[in-house]
C-alpha positions as a Markdown table, in Angstrom:
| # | Residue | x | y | z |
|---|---|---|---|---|
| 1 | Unk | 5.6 | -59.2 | -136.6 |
| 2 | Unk | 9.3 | -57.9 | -136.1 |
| 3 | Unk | 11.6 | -60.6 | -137.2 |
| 4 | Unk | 14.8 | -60.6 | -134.8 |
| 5 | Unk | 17.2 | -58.7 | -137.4 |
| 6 | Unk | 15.0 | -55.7 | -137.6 |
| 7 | Unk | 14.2 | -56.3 | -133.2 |
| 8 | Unk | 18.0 | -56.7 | -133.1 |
| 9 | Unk | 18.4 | -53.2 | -135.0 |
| 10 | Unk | 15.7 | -51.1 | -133.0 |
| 11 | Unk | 17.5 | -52.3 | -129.6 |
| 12 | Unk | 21.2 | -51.6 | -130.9 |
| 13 | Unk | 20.5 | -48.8 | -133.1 |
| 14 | Unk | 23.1 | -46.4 | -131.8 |
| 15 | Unk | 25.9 | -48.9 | -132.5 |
| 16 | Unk | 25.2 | -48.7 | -136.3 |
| 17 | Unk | 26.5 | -46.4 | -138.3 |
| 18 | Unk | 24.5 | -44.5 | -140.5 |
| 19 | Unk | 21.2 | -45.4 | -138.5 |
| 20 | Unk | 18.6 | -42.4 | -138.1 |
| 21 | Unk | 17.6 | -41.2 | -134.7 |
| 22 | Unk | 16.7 | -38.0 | -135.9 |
| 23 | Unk | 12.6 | -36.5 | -135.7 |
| 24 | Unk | 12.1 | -38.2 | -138.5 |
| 25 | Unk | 12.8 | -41.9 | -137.8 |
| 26 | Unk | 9.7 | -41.8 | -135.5 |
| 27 | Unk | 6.2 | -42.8 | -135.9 |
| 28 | Unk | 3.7 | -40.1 | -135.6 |
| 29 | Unk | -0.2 | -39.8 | -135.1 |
| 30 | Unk | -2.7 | -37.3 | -137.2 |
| 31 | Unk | -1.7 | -34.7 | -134.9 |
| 32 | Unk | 2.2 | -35.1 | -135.2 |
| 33 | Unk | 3.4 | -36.5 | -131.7 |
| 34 | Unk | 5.6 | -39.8 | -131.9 |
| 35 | Unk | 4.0 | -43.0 | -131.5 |
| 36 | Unk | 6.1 | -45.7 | -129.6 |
| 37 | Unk | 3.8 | -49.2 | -129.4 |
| 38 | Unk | 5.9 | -51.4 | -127.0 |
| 39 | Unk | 7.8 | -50.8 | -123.8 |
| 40 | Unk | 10.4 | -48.6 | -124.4 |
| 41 | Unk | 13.0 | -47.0 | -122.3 |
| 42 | Unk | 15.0 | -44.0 | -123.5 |
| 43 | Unk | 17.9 | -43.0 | -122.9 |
| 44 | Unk | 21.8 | -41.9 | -123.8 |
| 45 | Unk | 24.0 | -45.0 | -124.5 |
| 46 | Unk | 24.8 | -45.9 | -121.5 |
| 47 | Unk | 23.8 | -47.8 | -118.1 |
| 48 | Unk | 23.6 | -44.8 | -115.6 |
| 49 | Unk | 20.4 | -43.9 | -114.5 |
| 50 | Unk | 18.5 | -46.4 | -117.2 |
| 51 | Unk | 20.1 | -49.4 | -116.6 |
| 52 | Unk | 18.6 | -50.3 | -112.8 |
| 53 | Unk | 15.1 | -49.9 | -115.3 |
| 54 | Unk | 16.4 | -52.4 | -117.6 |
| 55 | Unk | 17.2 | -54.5 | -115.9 |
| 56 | Unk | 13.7 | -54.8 | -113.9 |
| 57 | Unk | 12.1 | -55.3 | -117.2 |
| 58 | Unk | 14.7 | -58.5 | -117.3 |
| 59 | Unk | 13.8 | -59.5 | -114.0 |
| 60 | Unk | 9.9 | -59.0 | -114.9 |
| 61 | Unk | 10.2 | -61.1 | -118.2 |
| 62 | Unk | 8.7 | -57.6 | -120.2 |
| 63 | Unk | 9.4 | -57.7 | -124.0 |
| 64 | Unk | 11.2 | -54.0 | -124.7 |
| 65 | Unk | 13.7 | -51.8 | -127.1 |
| 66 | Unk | 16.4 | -49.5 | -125.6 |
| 67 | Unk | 16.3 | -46.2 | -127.9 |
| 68 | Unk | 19.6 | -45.2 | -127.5 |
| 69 | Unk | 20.8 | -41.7 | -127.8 |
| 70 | Unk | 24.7 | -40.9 | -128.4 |
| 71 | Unk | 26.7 | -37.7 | -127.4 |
| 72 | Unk | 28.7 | -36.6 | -130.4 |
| 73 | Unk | 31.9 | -35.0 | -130.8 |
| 74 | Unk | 34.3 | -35.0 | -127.9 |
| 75 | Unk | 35.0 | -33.1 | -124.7 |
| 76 | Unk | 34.2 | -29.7 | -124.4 |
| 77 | Unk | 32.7 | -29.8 | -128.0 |
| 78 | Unk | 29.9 | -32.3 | -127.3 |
| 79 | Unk | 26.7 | -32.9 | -129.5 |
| 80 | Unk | 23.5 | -33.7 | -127.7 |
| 81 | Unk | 21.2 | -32.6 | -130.4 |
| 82 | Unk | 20.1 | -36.7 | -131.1 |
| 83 | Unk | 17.9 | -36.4 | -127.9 |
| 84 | Unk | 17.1 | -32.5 | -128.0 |
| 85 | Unk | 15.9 | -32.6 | -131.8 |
| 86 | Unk | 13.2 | -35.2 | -130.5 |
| 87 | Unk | 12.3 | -34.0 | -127.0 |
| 88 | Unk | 10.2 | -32.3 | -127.0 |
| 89 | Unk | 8.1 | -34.3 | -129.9 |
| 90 | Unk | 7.4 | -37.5 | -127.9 |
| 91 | Unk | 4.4 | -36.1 | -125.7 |
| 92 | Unk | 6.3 | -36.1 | -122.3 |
| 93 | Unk | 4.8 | -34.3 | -119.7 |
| 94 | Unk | 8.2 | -33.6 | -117.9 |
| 95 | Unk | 10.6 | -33.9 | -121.5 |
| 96 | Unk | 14.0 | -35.8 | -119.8 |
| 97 | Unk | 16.1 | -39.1 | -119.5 |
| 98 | Unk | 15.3 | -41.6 | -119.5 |
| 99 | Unk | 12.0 | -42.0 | -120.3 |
| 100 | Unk | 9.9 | -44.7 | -120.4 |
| 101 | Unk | 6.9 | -45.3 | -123.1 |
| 102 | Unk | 4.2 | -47.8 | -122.6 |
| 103 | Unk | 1.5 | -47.5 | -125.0 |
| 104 | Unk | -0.5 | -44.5 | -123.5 |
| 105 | Unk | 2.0 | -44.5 | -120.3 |
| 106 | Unk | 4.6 | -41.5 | -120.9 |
| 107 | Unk | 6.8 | -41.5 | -117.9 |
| 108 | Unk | 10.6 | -39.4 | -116.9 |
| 109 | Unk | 11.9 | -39.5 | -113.9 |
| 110 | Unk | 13.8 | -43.0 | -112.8 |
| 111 | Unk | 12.7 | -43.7 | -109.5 |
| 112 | Unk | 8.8 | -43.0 | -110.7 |
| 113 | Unk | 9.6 | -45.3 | -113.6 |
| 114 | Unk | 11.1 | -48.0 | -111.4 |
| 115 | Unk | 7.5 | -47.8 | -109.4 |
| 116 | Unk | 5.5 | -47.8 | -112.4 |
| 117 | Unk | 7.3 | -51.0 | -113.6 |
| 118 | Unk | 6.7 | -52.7 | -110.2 |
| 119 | Unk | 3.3 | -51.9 | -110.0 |
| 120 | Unk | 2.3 | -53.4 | -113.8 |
| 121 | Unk | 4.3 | -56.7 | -113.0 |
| 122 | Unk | 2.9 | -57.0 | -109.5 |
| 123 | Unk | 6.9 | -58.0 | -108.6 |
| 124 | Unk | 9.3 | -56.0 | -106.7 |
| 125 | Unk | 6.8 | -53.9 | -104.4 |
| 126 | Unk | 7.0 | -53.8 | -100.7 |
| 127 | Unk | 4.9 | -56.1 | -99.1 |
| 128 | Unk | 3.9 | -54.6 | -95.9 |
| 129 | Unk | 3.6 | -50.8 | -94.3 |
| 130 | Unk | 6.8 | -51.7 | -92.2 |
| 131 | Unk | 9.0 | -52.6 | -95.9 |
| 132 | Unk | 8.2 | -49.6 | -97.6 |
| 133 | Unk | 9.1 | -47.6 | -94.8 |
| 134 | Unk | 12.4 | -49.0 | -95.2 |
| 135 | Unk | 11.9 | -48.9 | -98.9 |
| 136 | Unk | 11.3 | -44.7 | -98.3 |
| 137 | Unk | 14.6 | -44.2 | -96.2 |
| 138 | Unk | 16.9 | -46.2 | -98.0 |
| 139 | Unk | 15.9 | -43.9 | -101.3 |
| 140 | Unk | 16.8 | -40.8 | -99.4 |
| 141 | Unk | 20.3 | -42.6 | -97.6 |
| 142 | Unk | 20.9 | -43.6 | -101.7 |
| 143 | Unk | 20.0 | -40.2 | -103.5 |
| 144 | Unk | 23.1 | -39.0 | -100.9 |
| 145 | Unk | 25.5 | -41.3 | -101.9 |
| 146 | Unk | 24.2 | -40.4 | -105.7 |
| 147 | Unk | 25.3 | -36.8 | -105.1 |
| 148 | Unk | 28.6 | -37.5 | -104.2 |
| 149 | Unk | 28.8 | -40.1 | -107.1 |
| 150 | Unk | 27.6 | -37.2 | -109.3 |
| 151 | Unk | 30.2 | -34.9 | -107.7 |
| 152 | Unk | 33.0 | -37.0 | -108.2 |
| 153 | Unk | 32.5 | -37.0 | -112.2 |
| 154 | Unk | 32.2 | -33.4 | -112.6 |
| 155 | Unk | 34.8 | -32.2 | -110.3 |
| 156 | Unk | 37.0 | -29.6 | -111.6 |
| 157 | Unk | 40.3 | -30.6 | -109.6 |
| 158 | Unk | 41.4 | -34.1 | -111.4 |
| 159 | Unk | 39.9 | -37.7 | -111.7 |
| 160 | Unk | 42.2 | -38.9 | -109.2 |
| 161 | Unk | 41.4 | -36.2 | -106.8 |
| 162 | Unk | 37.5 | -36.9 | -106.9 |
| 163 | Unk | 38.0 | -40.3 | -107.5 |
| 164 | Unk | 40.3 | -40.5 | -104.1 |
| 165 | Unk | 37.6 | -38.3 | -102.7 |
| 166 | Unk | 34.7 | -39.8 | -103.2 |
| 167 | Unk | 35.7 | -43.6 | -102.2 |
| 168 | Unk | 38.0 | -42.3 | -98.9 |
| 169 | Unk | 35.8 | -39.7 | -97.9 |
| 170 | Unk | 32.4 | -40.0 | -99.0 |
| 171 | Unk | 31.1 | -43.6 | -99.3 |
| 172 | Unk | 32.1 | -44.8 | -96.2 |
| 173 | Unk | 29.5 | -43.0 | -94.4 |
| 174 | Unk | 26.8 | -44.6 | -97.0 |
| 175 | Unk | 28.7 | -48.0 | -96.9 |
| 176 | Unk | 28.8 | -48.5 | -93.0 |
| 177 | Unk | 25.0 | -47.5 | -92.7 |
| 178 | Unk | 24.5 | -50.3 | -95.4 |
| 179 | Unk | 26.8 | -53.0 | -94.1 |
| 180 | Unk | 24.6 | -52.4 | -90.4 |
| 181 | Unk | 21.3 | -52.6 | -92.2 |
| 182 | Unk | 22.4 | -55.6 | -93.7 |
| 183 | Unk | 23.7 | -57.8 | -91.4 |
| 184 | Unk | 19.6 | -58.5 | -90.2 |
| 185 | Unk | 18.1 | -58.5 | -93.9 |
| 186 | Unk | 18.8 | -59.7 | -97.2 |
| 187 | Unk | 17.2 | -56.9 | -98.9 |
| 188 | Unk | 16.5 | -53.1 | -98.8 |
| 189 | Unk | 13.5 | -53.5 | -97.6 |
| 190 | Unk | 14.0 | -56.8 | -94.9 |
| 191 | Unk | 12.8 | -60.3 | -96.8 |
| 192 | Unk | 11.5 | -58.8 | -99.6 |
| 193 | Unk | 13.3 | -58.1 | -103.0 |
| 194 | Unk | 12.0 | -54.7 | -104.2 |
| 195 | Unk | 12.4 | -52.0 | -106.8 |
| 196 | Unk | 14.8 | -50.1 | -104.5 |
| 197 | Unk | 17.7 | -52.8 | -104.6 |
| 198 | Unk | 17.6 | -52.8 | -108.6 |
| 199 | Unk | 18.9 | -48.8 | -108.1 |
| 200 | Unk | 21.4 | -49.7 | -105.1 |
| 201 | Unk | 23.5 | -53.2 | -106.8 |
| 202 | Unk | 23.5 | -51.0 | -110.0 |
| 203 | Unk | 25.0 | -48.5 | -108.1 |
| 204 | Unk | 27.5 | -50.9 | -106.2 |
| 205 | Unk | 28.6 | -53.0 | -108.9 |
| 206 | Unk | 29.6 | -49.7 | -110.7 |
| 207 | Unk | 31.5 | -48.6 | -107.6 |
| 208 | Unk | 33.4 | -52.0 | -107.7 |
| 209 | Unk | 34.4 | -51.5 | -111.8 |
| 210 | Unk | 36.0 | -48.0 | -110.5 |
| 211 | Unk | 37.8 | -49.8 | -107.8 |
| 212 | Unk | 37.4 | -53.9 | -107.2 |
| 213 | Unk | 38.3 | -53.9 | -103.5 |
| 214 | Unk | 35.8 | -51.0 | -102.4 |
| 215 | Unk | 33.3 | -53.2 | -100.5 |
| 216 | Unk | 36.0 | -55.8 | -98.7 |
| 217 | Unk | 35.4 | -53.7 | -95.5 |
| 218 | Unk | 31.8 | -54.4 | -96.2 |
| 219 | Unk | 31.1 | -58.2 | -95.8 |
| 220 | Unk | 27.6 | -57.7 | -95.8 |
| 221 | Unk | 27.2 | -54.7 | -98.7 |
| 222 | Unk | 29.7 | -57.4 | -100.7 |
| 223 | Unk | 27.7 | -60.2 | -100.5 |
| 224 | Unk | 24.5 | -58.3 | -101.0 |
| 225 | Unk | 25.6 | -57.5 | -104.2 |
| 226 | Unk | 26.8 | -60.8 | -105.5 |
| 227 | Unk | 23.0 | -61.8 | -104.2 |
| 228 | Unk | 21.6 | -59.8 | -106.4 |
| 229 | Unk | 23.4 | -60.9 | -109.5 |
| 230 | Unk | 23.6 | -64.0 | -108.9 |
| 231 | Unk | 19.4 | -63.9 | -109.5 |
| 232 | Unk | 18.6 | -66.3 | -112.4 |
| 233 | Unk | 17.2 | -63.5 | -114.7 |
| 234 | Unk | 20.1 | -61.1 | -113.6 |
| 235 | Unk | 22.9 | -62.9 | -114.4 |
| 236 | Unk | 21.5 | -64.3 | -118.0 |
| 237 | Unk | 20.7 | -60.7 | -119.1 |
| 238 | Unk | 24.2 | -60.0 | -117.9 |
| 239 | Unk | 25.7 | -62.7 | -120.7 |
| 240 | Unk | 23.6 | -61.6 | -123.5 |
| 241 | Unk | 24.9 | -59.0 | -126.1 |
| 242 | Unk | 22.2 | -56.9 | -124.9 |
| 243 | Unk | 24.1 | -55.7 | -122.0 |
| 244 | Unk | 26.6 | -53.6 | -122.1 |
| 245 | Unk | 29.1 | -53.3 | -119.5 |
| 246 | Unk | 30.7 | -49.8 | -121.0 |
| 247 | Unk | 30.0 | -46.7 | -120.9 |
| 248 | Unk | 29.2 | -46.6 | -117.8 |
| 249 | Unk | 28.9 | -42.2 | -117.6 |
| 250 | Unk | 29.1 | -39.9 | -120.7 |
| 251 | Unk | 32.6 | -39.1 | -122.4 |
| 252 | Unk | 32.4 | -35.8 | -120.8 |
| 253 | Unk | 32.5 | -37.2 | -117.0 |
| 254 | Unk | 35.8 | -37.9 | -115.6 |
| 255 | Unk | 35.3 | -41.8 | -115.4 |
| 256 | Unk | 33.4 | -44.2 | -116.9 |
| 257 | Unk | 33.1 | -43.9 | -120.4 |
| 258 | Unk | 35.0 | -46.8 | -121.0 |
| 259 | Unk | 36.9 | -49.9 | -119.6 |
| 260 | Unk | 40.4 | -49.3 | -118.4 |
| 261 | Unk | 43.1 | -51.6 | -117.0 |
């Protein structure tokens, strides 16, 4: 039995100093590969692509650690070697971030992880042919918007540029597609809460820390979001030291790394 000191550590590891995340701070079998015996999801100190994962865990009530891996060193000498020195050693068929290990279940890839939580809590599926339909398009309409998140960090021209760029030019087209959609439905997929609106309100509420007015244009988008964490389980996690609201991105993308006024 873990007492909550030692659960405490294993979740926060990467804000202690001096705590090993090397190869060797791992568990291993006869034959060598690392042994990880609760839920665990994997992934580089921040919320990103993980944190629409942790928080369906939240949602689902699942007892889990965060292994957190940190990017050393500072733009354009930056250190990954705390998640390459283990990647390949964790038996992962497709070696990325994040990952997520459930006993025998080795899974990269967000959106298949996402489905793979839904499916073992029997929460946040579609409920008919007709939902995840919906469920199928919005994920393409949203990997879009994605891309021109992605672009905005690693633009070569200046933060404000991509930052002016991305919200002026780009969202909009995402945004008004949304705000239509939603004006009908309370979710993604219609009635139904699903795994798909766990990826989306991440995505909004980080759109809203880089700029708090973005969504006023969007009743509907707006409100959506302050649905969604406004949900019981949501908003607890949310106050608990578990979360962390910052870094959003990696120190080497042009926002996000860490709160500014």
């Amino acid at each position: 039995m873990v007492d909550w000191h030692s659960r405490w550590r294993l979740r926060h590891h990467w804000l202690l100093p001096g705590v090993d995340v090397t190869m060797e701070s791992y568990p291993r079998n006869e034959i060598g590969v690392i042994q990880i015996s609760k839920i665990t999801v994997g992934y580089w100190n921040i919320r990103a692509l993980a944190e629409p994962i942790r928080l369906m865990l939240e949602y689902c009530g699942a007892d889990y650690d965060n292994k957190s891996y940190v990017v050393l060193g500072e733009p354009p000498n930056v250190d990954k070697s705390q998640w390459f020195d283990v990647k390949f050693e964790l038996g992962l068929e497709f070696p990325n971030l994040p990952y997520l290990i459930d006993g025998d279940v080795k899974m990269t890839k967000s959106w298949a992880i996402m489905n793979y939580v839904a499916r073992k809590f029997g929460k946040l599926v579609p409920k008919s042919e007709e939902e995840t339909q919906r469920c199928d398009m919005v994920k393409e309409a949203y990997i879009d918007m994605w891309f021109a998140i992605k672009r905005m960090l690693f633009r070569s021209d200046g933060r404000e540029v991509a930052m002016t760029n991305l919200l002026a030019n780009d969202l909009p087209e995402y945004l008004c597609t949304f705000e239509k959609f939603l004006s009908d439905n309370d979710w993604m997929a219609g009635a139904t809460l699903t795994y798909v609106d766990f990826e989306i309100c991440e995505r909004l509420d980080v759109l809203t820390e880089m700029k708090s007015d973005c969504l006023n244009k969007y009743p509907n988008v707006k409100k959506y979001k302050e649905r969604f964490f406004a949900l019981d389980k949501i908003a607890a996690y949310r106050r608990f030291e578990r979360f962390k609201e910052y870094p959003i991105f990696n120190i080497y993308t042009n926002w996000g790394y860490k709160k500014e006024n």
